[in-house]
Every structure is written in structure tokens, then in C-alpha cells.
PDB file of C-alpha atoms in Angstrom:
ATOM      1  CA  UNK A   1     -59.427-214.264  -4.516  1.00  0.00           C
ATOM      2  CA  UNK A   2     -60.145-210.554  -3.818  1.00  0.00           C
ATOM      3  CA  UNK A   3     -61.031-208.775  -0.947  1.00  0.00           C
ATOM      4  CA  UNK A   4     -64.124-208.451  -1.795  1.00  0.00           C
ATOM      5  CA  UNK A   5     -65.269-212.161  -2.869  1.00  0.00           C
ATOM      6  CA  UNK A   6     -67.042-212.863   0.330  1.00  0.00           C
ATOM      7  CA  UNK A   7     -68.468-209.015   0.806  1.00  0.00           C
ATOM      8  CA  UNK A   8     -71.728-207.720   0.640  1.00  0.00           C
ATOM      9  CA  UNK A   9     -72.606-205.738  -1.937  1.00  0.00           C
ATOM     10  CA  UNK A  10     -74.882-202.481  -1.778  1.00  0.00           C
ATOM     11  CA  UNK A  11     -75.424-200.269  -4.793  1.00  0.00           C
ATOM     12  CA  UNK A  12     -77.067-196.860  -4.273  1.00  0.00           C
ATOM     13  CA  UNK A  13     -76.671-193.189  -5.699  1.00  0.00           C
ATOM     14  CA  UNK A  14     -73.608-191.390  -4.352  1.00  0.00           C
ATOM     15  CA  UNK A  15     -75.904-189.698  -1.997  1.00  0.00           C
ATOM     16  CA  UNK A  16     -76.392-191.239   1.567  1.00  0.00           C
ATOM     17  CA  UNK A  17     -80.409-191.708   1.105  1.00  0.00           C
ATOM     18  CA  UNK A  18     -81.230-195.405   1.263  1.00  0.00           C
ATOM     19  CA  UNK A  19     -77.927-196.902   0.522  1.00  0.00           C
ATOM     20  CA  UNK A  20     -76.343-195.217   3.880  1.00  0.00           C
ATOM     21  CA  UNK A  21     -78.302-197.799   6.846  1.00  0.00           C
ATOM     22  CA  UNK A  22     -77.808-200.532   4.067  1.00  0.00           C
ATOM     23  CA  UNK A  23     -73.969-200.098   4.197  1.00  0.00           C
ATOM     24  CA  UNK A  24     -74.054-199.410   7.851  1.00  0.00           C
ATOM     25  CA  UNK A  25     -75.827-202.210   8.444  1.00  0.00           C
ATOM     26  CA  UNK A  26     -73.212-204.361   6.380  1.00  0.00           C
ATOM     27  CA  UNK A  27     -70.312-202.273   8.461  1.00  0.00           C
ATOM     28  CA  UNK A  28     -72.193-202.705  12.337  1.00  0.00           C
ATOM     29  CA  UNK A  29     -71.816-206.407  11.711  1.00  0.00           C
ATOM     30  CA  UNK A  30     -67.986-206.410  11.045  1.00  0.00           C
ATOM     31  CA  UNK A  31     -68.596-208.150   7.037  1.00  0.00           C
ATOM     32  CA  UNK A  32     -67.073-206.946   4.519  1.00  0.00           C
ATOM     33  CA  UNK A  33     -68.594-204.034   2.256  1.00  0.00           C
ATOM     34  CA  UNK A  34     -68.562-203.485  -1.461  1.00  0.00           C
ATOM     35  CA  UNK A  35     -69.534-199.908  -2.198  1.00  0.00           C
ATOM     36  CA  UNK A  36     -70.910-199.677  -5.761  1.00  0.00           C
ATOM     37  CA  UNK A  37     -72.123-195.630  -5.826  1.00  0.00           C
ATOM     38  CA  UNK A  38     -73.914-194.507  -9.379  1.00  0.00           C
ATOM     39  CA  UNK A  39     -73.234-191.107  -9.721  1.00  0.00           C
ATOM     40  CA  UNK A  40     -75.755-188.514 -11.456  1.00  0.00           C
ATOM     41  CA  UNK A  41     -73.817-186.493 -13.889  1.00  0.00           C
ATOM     42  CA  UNK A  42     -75.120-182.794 -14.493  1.00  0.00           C
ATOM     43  CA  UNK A  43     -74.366-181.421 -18.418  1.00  0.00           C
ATOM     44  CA  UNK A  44     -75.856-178.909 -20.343  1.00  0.00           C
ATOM     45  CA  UNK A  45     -78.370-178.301 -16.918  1.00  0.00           C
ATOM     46  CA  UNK A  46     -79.346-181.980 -18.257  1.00  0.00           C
ATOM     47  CA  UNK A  47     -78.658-185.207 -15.875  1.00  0.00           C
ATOM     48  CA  UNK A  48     -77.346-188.143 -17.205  1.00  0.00           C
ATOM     49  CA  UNK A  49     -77.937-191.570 -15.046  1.00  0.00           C
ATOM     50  CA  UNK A  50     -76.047-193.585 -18.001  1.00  0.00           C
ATOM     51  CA  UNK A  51     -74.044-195.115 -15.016  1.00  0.00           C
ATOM     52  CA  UNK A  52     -76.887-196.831 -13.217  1.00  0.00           C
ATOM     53  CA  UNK A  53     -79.272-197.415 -16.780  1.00  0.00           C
ATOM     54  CA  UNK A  54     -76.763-199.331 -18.265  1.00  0.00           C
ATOM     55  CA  UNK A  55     -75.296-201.467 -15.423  1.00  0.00           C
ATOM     56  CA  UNK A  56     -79.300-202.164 -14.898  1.00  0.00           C
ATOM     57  CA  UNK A  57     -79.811-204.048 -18.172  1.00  0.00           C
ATOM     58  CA  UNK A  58     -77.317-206.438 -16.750  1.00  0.00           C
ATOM     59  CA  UNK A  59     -78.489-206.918 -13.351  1.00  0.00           C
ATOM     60  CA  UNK A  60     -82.312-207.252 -14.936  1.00  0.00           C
ATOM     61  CA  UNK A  61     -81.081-211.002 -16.070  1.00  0.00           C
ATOM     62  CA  UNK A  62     -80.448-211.698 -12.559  1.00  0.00           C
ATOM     63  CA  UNK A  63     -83.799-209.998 -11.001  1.00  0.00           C
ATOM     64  CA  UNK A  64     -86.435-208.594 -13.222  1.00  0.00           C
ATOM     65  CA  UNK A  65     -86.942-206.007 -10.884  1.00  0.00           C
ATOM     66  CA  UNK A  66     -84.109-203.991 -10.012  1.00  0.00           C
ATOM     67  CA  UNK A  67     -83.331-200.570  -8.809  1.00  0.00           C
ATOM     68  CA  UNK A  68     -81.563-198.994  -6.304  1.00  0.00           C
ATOM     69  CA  UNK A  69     -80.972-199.967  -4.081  1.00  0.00           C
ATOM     70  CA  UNK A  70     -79.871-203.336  -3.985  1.00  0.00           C
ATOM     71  CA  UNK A  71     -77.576-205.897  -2.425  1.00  0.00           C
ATOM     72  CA  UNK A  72     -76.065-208.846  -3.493  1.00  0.00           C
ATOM     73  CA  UNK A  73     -74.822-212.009  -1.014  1.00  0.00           C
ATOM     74  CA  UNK A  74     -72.994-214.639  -3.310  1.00  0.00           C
ATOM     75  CA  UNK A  75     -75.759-215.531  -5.811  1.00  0.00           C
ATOM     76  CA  UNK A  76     -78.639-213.655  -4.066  1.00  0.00           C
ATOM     77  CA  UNK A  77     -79.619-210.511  -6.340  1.00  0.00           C
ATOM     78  CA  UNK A  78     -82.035-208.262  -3.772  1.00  0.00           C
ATOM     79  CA  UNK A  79     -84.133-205.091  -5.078  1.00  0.00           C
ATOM     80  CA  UNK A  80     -86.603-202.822  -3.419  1.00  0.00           C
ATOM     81  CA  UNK A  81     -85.972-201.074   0.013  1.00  0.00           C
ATOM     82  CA  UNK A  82     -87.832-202.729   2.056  1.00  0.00           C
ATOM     83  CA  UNK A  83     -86.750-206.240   1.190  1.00  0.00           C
ATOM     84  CA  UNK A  84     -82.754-205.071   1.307  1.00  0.00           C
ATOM     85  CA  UNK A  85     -83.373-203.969   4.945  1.00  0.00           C
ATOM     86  CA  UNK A  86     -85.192-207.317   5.658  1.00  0.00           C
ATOM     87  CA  UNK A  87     -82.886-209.785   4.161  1.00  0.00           C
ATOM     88  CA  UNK A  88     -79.752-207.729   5.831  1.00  0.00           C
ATOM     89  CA  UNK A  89     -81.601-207.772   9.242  1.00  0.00           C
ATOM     90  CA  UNK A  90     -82.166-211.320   9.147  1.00  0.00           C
ATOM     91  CA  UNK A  91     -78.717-212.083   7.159  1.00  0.00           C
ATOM     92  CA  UNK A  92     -76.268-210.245   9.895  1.00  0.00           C
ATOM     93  CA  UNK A  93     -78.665-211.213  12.908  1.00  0.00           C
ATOM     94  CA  UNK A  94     -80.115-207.318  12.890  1.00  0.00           C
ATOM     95  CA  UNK A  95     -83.425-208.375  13.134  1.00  0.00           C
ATOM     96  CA  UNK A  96     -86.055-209.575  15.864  1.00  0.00           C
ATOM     97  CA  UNK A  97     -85.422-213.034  17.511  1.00  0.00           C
ATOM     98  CA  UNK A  98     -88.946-213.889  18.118  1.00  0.00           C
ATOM     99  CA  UNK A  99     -92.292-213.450  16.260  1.00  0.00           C
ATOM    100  CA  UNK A 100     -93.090-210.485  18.346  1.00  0.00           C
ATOM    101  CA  UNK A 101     -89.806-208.512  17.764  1.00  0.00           C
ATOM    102  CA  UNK A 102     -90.165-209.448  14.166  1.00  0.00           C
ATOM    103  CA  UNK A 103     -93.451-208.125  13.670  1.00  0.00           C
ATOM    104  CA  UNK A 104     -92.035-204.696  15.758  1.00  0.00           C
ATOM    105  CA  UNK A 105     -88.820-204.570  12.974  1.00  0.00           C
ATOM    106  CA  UNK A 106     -91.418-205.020  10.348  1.00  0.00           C
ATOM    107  CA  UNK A 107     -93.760-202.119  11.889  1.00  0.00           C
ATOM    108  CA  UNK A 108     -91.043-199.984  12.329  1.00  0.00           C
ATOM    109  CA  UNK A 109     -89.256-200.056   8.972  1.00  0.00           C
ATOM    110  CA  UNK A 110     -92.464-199.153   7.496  1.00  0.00           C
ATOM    111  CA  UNK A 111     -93.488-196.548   9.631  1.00  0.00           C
ATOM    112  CA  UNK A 112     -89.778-195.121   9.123  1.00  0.00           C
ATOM    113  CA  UNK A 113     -90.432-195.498   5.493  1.00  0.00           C
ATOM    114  CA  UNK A 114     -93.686-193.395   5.651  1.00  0.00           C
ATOM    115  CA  UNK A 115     -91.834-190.843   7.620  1.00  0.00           C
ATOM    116  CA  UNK A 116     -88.758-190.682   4.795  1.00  0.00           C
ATOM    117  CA  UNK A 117     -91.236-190.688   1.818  1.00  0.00           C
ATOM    118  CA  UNK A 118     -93.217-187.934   3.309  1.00  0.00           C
ATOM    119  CA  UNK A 119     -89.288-185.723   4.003  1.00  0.00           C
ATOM    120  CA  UNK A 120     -88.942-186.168   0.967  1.00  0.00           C
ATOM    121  CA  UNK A 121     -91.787-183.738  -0.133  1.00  0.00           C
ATOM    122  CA  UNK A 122     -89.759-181.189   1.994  1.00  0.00           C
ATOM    123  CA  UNK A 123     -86.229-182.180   0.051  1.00  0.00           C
ATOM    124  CA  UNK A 124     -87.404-181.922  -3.497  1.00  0.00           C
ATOM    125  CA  UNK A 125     -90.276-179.369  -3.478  1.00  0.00           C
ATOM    126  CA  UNK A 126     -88.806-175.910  -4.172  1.00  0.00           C
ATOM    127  CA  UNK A 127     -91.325-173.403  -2.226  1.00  0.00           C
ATOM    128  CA  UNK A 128     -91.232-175.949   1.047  1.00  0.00           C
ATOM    129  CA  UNK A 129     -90.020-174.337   4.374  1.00  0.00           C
ATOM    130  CA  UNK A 130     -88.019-175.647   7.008  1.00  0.00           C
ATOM    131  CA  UNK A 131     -91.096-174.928   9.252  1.00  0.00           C
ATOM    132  CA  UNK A 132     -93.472-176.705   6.658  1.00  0.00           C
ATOM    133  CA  UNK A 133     -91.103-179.654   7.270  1.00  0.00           C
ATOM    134  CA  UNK A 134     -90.478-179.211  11.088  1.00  0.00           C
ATOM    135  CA  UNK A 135     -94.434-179.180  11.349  1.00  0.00           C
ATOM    136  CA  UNK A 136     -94.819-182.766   9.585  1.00  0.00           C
ATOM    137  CA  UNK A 137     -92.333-184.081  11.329  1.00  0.00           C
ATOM    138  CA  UNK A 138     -94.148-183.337  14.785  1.00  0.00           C
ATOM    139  CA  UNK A 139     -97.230-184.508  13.625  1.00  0.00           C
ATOM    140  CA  UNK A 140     -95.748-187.212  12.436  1.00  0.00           C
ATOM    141  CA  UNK A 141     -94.555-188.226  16.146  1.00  0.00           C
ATOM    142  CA  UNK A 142     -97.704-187.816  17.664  1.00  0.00           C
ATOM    143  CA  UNK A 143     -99.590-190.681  16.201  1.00  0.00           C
ATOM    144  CA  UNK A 144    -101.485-191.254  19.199  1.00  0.00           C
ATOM    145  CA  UNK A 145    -101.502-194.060  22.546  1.00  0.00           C
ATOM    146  CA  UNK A 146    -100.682-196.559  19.893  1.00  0.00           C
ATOM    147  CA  UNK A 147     -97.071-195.129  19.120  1.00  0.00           C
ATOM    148  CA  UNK A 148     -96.272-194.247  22.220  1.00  0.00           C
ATOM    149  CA  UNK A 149     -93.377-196.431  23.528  1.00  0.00           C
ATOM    150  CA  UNK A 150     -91.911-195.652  19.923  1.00  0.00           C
ATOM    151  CA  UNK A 151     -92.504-192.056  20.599  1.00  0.00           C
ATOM    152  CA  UNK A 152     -90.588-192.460  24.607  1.00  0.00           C
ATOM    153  CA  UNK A 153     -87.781-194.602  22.766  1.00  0.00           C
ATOM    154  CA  UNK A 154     -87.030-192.363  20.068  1.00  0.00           C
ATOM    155  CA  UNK A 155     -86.920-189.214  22.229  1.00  0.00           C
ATOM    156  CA  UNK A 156     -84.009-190.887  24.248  1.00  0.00           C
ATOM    157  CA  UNK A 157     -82.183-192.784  22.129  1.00  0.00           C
ATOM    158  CA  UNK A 158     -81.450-195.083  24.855  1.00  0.00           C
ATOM    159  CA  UNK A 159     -82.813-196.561  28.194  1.00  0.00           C
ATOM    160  CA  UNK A 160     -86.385-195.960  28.701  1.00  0.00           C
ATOM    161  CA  UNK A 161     -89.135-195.851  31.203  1.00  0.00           C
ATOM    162  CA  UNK A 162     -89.693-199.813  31.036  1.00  0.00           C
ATOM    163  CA  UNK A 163     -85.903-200.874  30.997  1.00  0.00           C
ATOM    164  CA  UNK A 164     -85.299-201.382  27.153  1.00  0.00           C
ATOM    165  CA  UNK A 165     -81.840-200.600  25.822  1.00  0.00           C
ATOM    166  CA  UNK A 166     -82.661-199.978  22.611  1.00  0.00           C
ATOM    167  CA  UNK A 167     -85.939-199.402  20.276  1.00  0.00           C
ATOM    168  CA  UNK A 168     -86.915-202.905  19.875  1.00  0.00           C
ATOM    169  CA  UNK A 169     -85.936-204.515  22.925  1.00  0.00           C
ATOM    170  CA  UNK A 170     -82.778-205.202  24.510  1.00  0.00           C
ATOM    171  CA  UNK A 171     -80.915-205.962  21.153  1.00  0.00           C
ATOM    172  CA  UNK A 172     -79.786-203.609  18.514  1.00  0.00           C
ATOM    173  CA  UNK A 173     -81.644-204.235  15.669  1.00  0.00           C
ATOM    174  CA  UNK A 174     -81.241-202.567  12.055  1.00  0.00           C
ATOM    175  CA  UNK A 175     -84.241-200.270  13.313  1.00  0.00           C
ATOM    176  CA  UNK A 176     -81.641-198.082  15.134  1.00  0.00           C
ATOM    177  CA  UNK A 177     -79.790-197.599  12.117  1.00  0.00           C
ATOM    178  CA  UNK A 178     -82.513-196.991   9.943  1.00  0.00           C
ATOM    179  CA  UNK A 179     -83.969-194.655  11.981  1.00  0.00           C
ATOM    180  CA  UNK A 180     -81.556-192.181  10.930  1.00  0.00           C
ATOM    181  CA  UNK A 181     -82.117-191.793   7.212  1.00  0.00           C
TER     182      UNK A 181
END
């Protein structure tokens, strides 16, 4: 038996994007990690993503729709960002433990995902500015009565006006690590 029999695996690009609060999450909760990184080779001013393309004709057989990221838990094959940060929530007891904190994780991740997929206009556009991106990301913040205890939590990072610890109550939940991608 190796090391890594039992671990969790999460298989990203070799950049921290989505994979990094996946693996963190896996790390927070003391299991055990398997770090499969694809790596984007540049020749000729050409990239080559052989390394992911052909490992994902072989992970298709186990879930017709893979990509990266994904994670896999014994026999459980799971693809598509949102459902890895689910099923890891639930599976290392990083998500809510009530309906109501549930629905919050589930509000949150999305709205975090909205946020990242809009950055990422800013990371891969050429002619964007800092201050282009700087300006989004206040806006983005300022979402009006209805995001404000998200927008008093997030500014601290910590205790807040009505006695939370953390962003979704008094538990850390995977929100706190995915807020940071």
C-alpha cells in the first residue's frame, strides 16, 4: 500500500488557479493529498497540453465529463468547479451544518466564482489595466444592502459587527479558502 492509497486526489494546471483552494482544502483537513499538476509546454511559440489531452481520454471512461479540475475519493471521479468545491466541503466537513449555512456556502461559491470569471478578463486581455481591474473589483463589492454582511466580513477577515468568527458563521468553511483564488 502507498502513501497515497487513501489520499485525495486533485488534478489542475501547474498554476495555482482553481486547483490551489481544492488542495488546500484537502491539506486544512489534515487528509492526505495527491498532487497531479498538467503542465502547458511552450515550443515553437506553440503550446502543447498533450499532458492533460491524453490522460483525459482515460479519465472520460470514468466520467464523461471531465476537465480540470477534478478530484478523485476511492472510486468517486468529480469534474467541474463547482461540484469539486461542493463534494470536498461536504466530504472534509468544510461545508454548512444546517440548511441555512448550506444555502450561504452555495451563494458564496458562486458569487466568488462570478468575481474570478470576471478577473479573469483582467489576466488574459492584453490592453487591460491594473486600474480597469481595481475598478471591477470595487464595483464588484458594492452589490448593494443585500451583500452587505459579506461585504463587513470580507473587509475584516475575522470577527465582525454581529459576533461571527468567520464568513459563514462561527465555523470555517471552504468559503474562506476559496475566497482567495
Amino acid at each position: 500500500m502507498s502513501n497515497f492509497d487513501d489520499a485525495i486526489t486533485v488534478g489542475y494546471w501547474t498554476i495555482r488557479g482553481l486547483g490551489a483552494p481544492l488542495r488546500q482544502m484537502v491539506l486544512f483537513s489534515g487528509r492526505k493529498l495527491n498532487n497531479v499538476m498538467y503542465d502547458l509546454t511552450e515550443t515553437d511559440g506553440k503550446f502543447d497540453a498533450n499532458c492533460w489531452f491524453s490522460k483525459k481520454v482515460e479519465l472520460k471512461e470514468k466520467n464523461a465529463l471531465i476537465n480540470l479540475p477534478y478530484v478523485i475519493d476511492g472510486d468517486l471521479l468529480i469534474t467541474q468547479s463547482n461540484a469539486c468545491f461542493s463534494y470536498l466541503g461536504r466530504k472534509l466537513n468544510l461545508w454548512g451544518n444546517n440548511e441555512e449555512e448550506i444555502i450561504r456556502c452555495e451563494e458564496l461559491l458562486c458569487e466568488l466564482m462570478d468575481i474570478r470569471n470576471n478577473m479573469i478578463k483582467y489576466a488574459y486581455t492584453p490592453n487591460s489595466t491594473t486600474e480597469s481591474a481595481e475598478a471591477y473589483l470595487q464595483g464588484a463589492f458594492k452589490l448593494g444592502d443585500r451583500c452587505a454582511p459579506f461585504n463587513q466580513k470580507m473587509a475584516g477577515f475575522g470577527a465582525s459587527p454581529d459576533g461571527t468568527k468567520w464568513v459563514n458563521g462561527q465555523k470555517y468553511n471552504f468559503n474562506e479558502l476559496c475566497g482567495i483564488f
